[in-house]
mmCIF file with all atom_site columns, C-alpha atoms in Angstrom:
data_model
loop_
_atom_site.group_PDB
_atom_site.id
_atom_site.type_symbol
_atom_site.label_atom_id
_atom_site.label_alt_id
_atom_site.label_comp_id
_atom_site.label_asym_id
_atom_site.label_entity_id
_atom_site.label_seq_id
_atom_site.pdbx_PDB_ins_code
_atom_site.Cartn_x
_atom_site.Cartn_y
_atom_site.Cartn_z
_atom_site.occupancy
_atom_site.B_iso_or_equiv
_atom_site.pdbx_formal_charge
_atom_site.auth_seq_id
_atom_site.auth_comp_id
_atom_site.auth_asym_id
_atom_site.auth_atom_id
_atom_site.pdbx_PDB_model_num
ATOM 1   C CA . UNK A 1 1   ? 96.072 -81.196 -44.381 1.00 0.00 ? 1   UNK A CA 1
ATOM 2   C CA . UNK A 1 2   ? 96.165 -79.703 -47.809 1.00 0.00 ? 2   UNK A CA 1
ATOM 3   C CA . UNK A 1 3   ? 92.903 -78.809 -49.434 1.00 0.00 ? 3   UNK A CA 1
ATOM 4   C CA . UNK A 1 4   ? 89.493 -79.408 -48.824 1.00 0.00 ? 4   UNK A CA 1
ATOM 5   C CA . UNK A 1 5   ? 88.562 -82.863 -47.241 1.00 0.00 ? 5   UNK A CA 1
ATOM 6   C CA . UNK A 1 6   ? 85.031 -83.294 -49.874 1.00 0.00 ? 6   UNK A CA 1
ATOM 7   C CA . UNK A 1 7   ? 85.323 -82.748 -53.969 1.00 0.00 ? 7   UNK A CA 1
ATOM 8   C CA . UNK A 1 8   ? 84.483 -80.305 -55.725 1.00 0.00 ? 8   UNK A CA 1
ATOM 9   C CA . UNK A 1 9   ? 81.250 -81.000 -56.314 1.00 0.00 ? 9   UNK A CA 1
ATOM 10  C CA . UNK A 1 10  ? 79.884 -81.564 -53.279 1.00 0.00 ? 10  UNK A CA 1
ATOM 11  C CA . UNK A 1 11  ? 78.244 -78.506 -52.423 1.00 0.00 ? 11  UNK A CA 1
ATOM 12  C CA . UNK A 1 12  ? 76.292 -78.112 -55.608 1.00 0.00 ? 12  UNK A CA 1
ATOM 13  C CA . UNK A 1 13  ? 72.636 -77.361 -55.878 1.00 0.00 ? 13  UNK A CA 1
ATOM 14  C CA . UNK A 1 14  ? 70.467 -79.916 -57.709 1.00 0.00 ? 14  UNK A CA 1
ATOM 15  C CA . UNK A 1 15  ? 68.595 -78.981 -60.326 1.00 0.00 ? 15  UNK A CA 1
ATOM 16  C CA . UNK A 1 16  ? 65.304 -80.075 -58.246 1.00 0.00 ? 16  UNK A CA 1
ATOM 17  C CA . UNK A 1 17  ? 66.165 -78.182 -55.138 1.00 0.00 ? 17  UNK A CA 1
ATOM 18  C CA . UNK A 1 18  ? 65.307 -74.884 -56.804 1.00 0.00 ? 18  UNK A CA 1
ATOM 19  C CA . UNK A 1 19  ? 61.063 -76.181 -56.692 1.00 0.00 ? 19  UNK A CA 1
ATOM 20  C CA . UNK A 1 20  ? 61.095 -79.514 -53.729 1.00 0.00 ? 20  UNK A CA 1
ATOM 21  C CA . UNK A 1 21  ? 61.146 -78.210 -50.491 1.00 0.00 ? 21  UNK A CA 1
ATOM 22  C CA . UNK A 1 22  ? 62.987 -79.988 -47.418 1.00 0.00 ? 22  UNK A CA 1
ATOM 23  C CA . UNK A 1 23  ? 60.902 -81.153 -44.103 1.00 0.00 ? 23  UNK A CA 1
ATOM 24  C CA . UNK A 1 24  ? 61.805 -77.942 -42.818 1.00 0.00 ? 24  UNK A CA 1
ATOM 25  C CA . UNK A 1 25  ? 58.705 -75.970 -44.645 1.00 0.00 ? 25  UNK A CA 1
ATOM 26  C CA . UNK A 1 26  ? 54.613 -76.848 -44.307 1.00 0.00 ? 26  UNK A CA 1
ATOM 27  C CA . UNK A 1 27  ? 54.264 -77.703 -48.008 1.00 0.00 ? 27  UNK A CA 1
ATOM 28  C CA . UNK A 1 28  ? 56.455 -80.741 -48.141 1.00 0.00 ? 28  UNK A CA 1
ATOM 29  C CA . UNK A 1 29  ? 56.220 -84.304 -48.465 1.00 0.00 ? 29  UNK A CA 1
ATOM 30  C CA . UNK A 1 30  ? 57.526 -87.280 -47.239 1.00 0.00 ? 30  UNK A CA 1
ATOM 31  C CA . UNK A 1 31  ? 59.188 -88.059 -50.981 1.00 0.00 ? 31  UNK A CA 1
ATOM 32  C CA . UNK A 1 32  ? 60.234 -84.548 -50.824 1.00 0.00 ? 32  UNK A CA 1
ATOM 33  C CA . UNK A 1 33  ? 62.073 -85.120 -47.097 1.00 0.00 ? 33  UNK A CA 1
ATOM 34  C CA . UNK A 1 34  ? 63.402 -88.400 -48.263 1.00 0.00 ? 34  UNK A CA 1
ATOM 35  C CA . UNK A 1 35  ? 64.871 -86.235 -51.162 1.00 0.00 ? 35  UNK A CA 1
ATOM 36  C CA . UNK A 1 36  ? 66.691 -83.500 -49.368 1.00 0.00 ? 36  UNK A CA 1
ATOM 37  C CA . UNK A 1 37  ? 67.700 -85.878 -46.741 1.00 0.00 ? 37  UNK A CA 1
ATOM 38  C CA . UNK A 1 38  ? 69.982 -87.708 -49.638 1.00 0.00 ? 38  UNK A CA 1
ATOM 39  C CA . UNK A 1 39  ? 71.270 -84.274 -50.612 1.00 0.00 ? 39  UNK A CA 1
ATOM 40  C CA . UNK A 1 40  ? 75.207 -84.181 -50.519 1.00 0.00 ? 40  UNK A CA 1
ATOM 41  C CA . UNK A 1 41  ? 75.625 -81.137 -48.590 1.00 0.00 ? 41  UNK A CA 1
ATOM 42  C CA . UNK A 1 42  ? 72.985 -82.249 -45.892 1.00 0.00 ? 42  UNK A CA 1
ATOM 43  C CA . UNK A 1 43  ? 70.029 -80.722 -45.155 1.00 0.00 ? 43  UNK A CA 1
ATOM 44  C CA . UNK A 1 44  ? 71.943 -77.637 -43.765 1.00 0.00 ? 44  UNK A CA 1
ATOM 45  C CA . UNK A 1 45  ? 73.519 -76.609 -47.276 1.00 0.00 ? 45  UNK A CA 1
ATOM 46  C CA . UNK A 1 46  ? 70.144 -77.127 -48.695 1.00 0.00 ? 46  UNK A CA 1
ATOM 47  C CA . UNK A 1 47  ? 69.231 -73.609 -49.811 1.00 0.00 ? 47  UNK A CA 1
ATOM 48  C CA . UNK A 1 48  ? 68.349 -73.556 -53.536 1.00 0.00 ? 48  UNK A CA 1
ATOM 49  C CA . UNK A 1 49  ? 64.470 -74.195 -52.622 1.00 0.00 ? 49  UNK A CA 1
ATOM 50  C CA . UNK A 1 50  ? 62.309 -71.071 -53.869 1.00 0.00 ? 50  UNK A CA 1
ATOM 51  C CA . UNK A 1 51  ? 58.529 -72.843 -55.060 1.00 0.00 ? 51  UNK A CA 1
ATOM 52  C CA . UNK A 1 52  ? 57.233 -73.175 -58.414 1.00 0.00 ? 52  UNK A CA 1
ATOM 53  C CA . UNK A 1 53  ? 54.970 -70.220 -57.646 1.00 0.00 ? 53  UNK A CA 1
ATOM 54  C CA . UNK A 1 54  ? 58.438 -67.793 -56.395 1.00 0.00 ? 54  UNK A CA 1
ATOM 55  C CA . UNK A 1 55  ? 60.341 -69.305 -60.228 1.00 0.00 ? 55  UNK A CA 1
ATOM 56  C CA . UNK A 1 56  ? 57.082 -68.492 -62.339 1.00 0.00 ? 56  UNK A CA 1
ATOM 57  C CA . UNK A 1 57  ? 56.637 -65.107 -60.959 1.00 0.00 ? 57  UNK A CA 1
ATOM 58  C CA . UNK A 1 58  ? 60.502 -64.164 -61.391 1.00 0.00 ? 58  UNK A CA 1
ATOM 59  C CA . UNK A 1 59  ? 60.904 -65.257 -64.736 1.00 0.00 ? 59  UNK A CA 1
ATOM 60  C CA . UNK A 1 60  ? 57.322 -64.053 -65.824 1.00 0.00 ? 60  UNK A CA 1
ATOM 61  C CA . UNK A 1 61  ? 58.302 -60.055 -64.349 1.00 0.00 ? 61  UNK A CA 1
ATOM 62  C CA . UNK A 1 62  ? 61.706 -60.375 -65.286 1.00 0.00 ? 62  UNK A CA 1
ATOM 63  C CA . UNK A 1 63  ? 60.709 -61.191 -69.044 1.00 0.00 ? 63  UNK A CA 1
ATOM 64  C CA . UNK A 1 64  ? 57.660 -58.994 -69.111 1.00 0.00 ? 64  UNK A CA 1
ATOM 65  C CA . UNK A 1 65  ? 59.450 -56.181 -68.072 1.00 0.00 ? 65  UNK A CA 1
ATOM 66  C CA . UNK A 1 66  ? 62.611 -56.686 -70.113 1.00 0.00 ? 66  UNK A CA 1
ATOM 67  C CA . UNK A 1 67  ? 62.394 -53.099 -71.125 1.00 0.00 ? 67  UNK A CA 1
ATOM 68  C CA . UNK A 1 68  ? 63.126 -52.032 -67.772 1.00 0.00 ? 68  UNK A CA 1
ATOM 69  C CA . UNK A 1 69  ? 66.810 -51.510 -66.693 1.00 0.00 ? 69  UNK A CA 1
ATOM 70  C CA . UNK A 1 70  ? 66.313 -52.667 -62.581 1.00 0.00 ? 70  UNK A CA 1
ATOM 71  C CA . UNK A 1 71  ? 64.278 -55.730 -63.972 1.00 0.00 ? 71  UNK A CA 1
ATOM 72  C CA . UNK A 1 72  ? 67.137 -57.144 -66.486 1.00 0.00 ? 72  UNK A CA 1
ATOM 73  C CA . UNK A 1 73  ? 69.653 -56.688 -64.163 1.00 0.00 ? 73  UNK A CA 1
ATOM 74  C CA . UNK A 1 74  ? 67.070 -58.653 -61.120 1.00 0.00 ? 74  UNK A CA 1
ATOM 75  C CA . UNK A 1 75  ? 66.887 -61.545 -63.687 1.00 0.00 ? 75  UNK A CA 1
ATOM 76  C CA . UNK A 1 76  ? 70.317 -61.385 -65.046 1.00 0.00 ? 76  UNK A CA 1
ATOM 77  C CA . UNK A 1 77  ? 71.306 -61.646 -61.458 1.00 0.00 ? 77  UNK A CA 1
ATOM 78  C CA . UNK A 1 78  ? 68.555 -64.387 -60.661 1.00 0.00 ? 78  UNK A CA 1
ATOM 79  C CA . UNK A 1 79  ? 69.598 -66.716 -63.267 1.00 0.00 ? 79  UNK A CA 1
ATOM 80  C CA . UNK A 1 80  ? 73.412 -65.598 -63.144 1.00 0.00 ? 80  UNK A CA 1
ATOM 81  C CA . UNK A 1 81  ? 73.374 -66.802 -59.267 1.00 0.00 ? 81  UNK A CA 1
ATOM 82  C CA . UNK A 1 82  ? 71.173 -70.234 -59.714 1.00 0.00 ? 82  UNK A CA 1
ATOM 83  C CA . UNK A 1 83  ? 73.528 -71.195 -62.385 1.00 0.00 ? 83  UNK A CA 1
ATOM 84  C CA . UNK A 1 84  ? 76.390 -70.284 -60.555 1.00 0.00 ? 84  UNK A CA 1
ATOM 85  C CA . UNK A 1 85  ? 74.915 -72.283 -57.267 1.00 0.00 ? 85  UNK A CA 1
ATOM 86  C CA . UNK A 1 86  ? 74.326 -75.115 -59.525 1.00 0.00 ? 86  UNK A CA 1
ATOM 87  C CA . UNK A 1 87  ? 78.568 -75.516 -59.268 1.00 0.00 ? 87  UNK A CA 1
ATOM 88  C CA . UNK A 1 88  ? 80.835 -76.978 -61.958 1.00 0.00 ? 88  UNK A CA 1
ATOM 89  C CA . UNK A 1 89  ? 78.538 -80.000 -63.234 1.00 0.00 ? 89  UNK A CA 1
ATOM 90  C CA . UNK A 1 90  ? 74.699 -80.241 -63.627 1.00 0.00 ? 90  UNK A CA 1
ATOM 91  C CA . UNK A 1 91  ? 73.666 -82.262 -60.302 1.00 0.00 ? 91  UNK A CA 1
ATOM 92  C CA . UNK A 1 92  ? 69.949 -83.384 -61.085 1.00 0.00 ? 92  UNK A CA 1
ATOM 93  C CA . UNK A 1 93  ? 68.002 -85.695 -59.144 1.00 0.00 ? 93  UNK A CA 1
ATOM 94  C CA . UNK A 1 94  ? 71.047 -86.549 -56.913 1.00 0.00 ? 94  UNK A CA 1
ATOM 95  C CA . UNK A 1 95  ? 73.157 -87.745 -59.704 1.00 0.00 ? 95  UNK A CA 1
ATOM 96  C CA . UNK A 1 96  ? 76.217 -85.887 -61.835 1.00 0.00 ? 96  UNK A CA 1
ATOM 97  C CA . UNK A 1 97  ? 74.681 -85.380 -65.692 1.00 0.00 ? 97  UNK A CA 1
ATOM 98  C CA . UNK A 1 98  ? 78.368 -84.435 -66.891 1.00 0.00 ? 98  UNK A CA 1
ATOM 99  C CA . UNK A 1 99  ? 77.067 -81.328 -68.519 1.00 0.00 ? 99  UNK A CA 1
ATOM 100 C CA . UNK A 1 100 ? 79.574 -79.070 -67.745 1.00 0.00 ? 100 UNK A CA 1
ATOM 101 C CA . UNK A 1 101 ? 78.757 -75.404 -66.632 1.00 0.00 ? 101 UNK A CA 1
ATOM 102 C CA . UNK A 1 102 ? 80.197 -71.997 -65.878 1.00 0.00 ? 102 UNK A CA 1
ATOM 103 C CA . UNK A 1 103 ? 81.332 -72.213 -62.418 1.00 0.00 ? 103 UNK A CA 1
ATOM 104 C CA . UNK A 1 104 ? 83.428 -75.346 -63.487 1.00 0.00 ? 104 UNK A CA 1
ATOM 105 C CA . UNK A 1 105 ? 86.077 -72.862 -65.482 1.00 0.00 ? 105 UNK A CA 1
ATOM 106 C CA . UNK A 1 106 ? 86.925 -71.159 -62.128 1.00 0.00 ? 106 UNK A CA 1
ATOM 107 C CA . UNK A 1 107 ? 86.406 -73.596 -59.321 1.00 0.00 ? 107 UNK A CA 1
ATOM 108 C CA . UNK A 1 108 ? 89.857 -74.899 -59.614 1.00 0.00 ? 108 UNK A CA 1
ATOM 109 C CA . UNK A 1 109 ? 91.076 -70.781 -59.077 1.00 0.00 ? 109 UNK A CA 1
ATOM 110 C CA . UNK A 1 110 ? 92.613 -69.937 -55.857 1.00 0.00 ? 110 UNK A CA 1
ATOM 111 C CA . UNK A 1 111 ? 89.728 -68.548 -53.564 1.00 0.00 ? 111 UNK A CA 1
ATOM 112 C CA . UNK A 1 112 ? 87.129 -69.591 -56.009 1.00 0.00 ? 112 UNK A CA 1
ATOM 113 C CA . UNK A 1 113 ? 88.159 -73.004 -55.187 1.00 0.00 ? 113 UNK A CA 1
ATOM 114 C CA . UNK A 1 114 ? 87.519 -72.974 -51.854 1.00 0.00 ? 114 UNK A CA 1
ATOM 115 C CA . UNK A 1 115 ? 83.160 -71.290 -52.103 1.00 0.00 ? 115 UNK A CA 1
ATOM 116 C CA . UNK A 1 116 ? 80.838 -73.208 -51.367 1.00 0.00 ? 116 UNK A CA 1
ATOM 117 C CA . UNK A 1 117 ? 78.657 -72.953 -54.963 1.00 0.00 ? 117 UNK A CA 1
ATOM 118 C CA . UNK A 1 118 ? 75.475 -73.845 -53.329 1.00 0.00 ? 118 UNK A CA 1
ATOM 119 C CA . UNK A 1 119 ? 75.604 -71.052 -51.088 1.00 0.00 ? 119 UNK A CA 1
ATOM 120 C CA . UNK A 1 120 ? 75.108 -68.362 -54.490 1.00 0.00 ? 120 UNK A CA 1
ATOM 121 C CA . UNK A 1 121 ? 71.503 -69.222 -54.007 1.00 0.00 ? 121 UNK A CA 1
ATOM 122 C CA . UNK A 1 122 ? 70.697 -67.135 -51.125 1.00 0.00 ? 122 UNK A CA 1
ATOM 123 C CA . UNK A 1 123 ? 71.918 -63.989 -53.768 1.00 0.00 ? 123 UNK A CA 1
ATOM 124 C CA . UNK A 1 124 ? 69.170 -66.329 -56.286 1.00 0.00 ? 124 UNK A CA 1
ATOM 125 C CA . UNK A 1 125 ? 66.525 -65.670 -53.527 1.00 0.00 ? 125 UNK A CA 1
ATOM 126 C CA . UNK A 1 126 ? 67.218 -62.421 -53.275 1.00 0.00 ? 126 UNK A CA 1
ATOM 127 C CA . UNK A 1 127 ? 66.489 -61.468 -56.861 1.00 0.00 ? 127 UNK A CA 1
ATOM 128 C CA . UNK A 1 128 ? 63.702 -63.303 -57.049 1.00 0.00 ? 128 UNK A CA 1
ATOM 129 C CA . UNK A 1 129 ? 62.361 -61.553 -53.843 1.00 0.00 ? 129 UNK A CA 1
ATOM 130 C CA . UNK A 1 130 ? 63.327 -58.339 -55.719 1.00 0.00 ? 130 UNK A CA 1
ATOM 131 C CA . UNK A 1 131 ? 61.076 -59.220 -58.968 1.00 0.00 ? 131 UNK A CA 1
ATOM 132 C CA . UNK A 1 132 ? 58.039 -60.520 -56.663 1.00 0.00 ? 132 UNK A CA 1
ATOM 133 C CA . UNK A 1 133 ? 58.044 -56.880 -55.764 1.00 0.00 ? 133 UNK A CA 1
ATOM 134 C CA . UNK A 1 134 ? 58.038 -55.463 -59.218 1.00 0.00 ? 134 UNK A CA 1
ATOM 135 C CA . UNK A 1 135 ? 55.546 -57.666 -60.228 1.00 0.00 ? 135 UNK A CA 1
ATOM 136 C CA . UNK A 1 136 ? 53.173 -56.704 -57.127 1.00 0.00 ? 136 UNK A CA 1
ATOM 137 C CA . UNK A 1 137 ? 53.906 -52.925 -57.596 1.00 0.00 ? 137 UNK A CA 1
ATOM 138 C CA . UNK A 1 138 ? 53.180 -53.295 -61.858 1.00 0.00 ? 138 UNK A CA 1
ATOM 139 C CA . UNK A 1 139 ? 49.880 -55.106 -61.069 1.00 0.00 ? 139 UNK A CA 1
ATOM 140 C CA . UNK A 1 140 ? 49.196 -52.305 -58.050 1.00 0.00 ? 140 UNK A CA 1
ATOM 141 C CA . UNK A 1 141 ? 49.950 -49.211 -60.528 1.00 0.00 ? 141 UNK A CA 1
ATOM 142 C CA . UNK A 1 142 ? 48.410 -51.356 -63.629 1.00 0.00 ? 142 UNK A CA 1
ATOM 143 C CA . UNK A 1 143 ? 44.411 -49.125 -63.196 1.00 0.00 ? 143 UNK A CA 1
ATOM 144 C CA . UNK A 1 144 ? 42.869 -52.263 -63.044 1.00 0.00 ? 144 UNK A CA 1
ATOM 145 C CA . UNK A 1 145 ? 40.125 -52.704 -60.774 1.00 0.00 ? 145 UNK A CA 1
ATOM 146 C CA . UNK A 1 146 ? 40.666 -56.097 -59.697 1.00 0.00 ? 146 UNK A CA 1
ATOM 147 C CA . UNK A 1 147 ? 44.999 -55.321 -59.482 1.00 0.00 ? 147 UNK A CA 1
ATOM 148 C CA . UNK A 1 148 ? 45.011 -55.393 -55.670 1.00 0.00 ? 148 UNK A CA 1
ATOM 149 C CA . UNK A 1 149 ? 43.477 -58.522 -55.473 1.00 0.00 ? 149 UNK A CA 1
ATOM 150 C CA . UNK A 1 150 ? 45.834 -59.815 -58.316 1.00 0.00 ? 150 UNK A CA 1
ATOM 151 C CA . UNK A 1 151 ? 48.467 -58.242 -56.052 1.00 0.00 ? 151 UNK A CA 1
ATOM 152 C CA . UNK A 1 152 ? 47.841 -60.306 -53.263 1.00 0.00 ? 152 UNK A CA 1
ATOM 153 C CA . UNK A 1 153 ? 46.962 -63.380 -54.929 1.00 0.00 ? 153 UNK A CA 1
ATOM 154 C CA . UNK A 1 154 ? 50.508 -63.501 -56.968 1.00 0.00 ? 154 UNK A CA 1
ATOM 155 C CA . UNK A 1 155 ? 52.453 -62.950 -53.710 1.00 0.00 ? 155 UNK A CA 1
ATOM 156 C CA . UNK A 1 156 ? 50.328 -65.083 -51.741 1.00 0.00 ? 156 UNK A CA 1
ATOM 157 C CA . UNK A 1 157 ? 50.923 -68.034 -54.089 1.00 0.00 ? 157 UNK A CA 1
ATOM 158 C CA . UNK A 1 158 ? 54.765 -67.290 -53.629 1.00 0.00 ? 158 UNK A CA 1
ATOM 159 C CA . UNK A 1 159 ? 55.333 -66.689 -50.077 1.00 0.00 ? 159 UNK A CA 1
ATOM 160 C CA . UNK A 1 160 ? 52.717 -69.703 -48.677 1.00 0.00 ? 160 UNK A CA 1
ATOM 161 C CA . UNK A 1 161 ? 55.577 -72.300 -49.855 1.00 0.00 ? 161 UNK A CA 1
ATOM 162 C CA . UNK A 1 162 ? 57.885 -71.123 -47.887 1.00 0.00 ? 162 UNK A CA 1
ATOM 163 C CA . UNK A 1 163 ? 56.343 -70.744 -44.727 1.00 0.00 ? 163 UNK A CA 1
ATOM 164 C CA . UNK A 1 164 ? 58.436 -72.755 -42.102 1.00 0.00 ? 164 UNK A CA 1
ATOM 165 C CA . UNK A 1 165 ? 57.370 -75.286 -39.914 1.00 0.00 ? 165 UNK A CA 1
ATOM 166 C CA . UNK A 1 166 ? 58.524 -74.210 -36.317 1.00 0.00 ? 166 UNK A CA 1
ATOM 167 C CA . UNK A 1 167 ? 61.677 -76.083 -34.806 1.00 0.00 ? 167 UNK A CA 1
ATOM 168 C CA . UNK A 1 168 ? 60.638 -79.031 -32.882 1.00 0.00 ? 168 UNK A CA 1
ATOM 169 C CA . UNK A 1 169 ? 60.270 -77.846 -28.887 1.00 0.00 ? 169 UNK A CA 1
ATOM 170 C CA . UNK A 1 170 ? 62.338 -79.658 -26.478 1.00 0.00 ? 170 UNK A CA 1
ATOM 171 C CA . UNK A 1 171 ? 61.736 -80.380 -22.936 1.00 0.00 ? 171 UNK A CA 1
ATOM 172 C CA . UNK A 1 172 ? 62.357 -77.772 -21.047 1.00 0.00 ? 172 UNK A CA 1
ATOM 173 C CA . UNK A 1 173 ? 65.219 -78.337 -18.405 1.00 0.00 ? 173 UNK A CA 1
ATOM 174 C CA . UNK A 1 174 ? 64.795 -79.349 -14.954 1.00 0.00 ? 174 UNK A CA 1
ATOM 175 C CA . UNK A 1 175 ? 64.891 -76.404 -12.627 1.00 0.00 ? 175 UNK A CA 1
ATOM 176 C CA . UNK A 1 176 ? 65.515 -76.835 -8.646  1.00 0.00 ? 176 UNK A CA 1
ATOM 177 C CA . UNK A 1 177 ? 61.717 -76.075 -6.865  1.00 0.00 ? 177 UNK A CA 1
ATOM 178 C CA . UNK A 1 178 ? 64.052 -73.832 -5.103  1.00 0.00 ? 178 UNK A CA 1
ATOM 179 C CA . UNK A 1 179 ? 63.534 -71.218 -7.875  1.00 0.00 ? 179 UNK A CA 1
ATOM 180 C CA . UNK A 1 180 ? 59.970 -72.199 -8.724  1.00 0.00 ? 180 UNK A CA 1
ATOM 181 C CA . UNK A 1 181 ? 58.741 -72.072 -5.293  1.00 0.00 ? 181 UNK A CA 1
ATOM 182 C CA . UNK A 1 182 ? 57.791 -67.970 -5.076  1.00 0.00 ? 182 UNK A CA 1
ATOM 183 C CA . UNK A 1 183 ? 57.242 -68.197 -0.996  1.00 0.00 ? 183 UNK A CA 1
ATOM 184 C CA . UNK A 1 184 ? 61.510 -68.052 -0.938  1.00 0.00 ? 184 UNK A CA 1
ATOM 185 C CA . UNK A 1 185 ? 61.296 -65.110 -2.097  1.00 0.00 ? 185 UNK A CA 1
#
């Protein structure tokens, strides 16, 4: 077997993966499910999801507080990453727009051919994570009396859309009586 048994662009994020989220979290829905479940990469390599809330916030700090040097290089690494996880073409809506994009001048490189684009969205999380906290820490230092509240509110309205739901329980295994039964022992 030489090379990789799927194309290149098979584990790309689309475009709309970065805002609908999969069955897997509370605030889905049944479009959104039927969505992810006609993702390429399968449900397992679907990891671009962050919420609306999550992008707004990022973007919003990163921008506001251009002026700081740990905030331009959280957004420079945010948007760096999601464009990198978006792979070699622009995947929206499940189909290939032919817009060609960064990632697409080295994916044909030794070791760069053989990453897994999608997967630079964990590292988009991450930043995103990191400018949720500068944004909760400006509006906690800001001297406004409501900024607590403001606080909370911003990184409520981030973190509630990506609460999971919990893994559906299976029946528990048969065990002998022999070990259930406590007069054996």
């Amino acid at each position: 077997q030489h090379g990789s048994p799927f194309t290149l662009s098979f584990f790309e994020a689309d475009l709309r993966g970065f805002y609908l989220p999969s069955h897997l979290f509370w605030l889905s829905t049944p479009g959104d499910a039927a969505f992810v479940a006609s993702y390429g990469g399968g449900p397992a390599e679907y990891l671009a999801y962050l919420g609306i809330p999550l992008l707004v916030a990022a973007l919003v700090t990163g921008l506001a507080r251009i002026t700081d040097r740990n905030a331009r290089l959280l957004l420079g690494g945010f948007l760096g990453f999601a464009l990198f996880s978006l792979g070699g073409t622009l995947l929206v809506n499940g189909k290939q727009t032919g817009v060609h994009l960064p990632w697409g001048a080295v994916e044909g490189w030794p070791v760069f051919g053989s990453a897994l684009p999608d997967r630079f969205a964990l590292v988009t999380g991450l930043a995103a994570a990191g400018l949720l906290a500068m944004a909760a820490d400006w509006l906690l230092t800001s001297g406004w009396g409501i900024g607590v509240i403001a606080a909370l509110a911003v990184t409520a309205a981030c973190v509630v859309p990506l609460i999971p739901r919990p893994y559906a329980t299976t029946a528990a295994p048969s065990v002998p009586p022999f070990f259930t039964d406590s007069r054996r022992w």
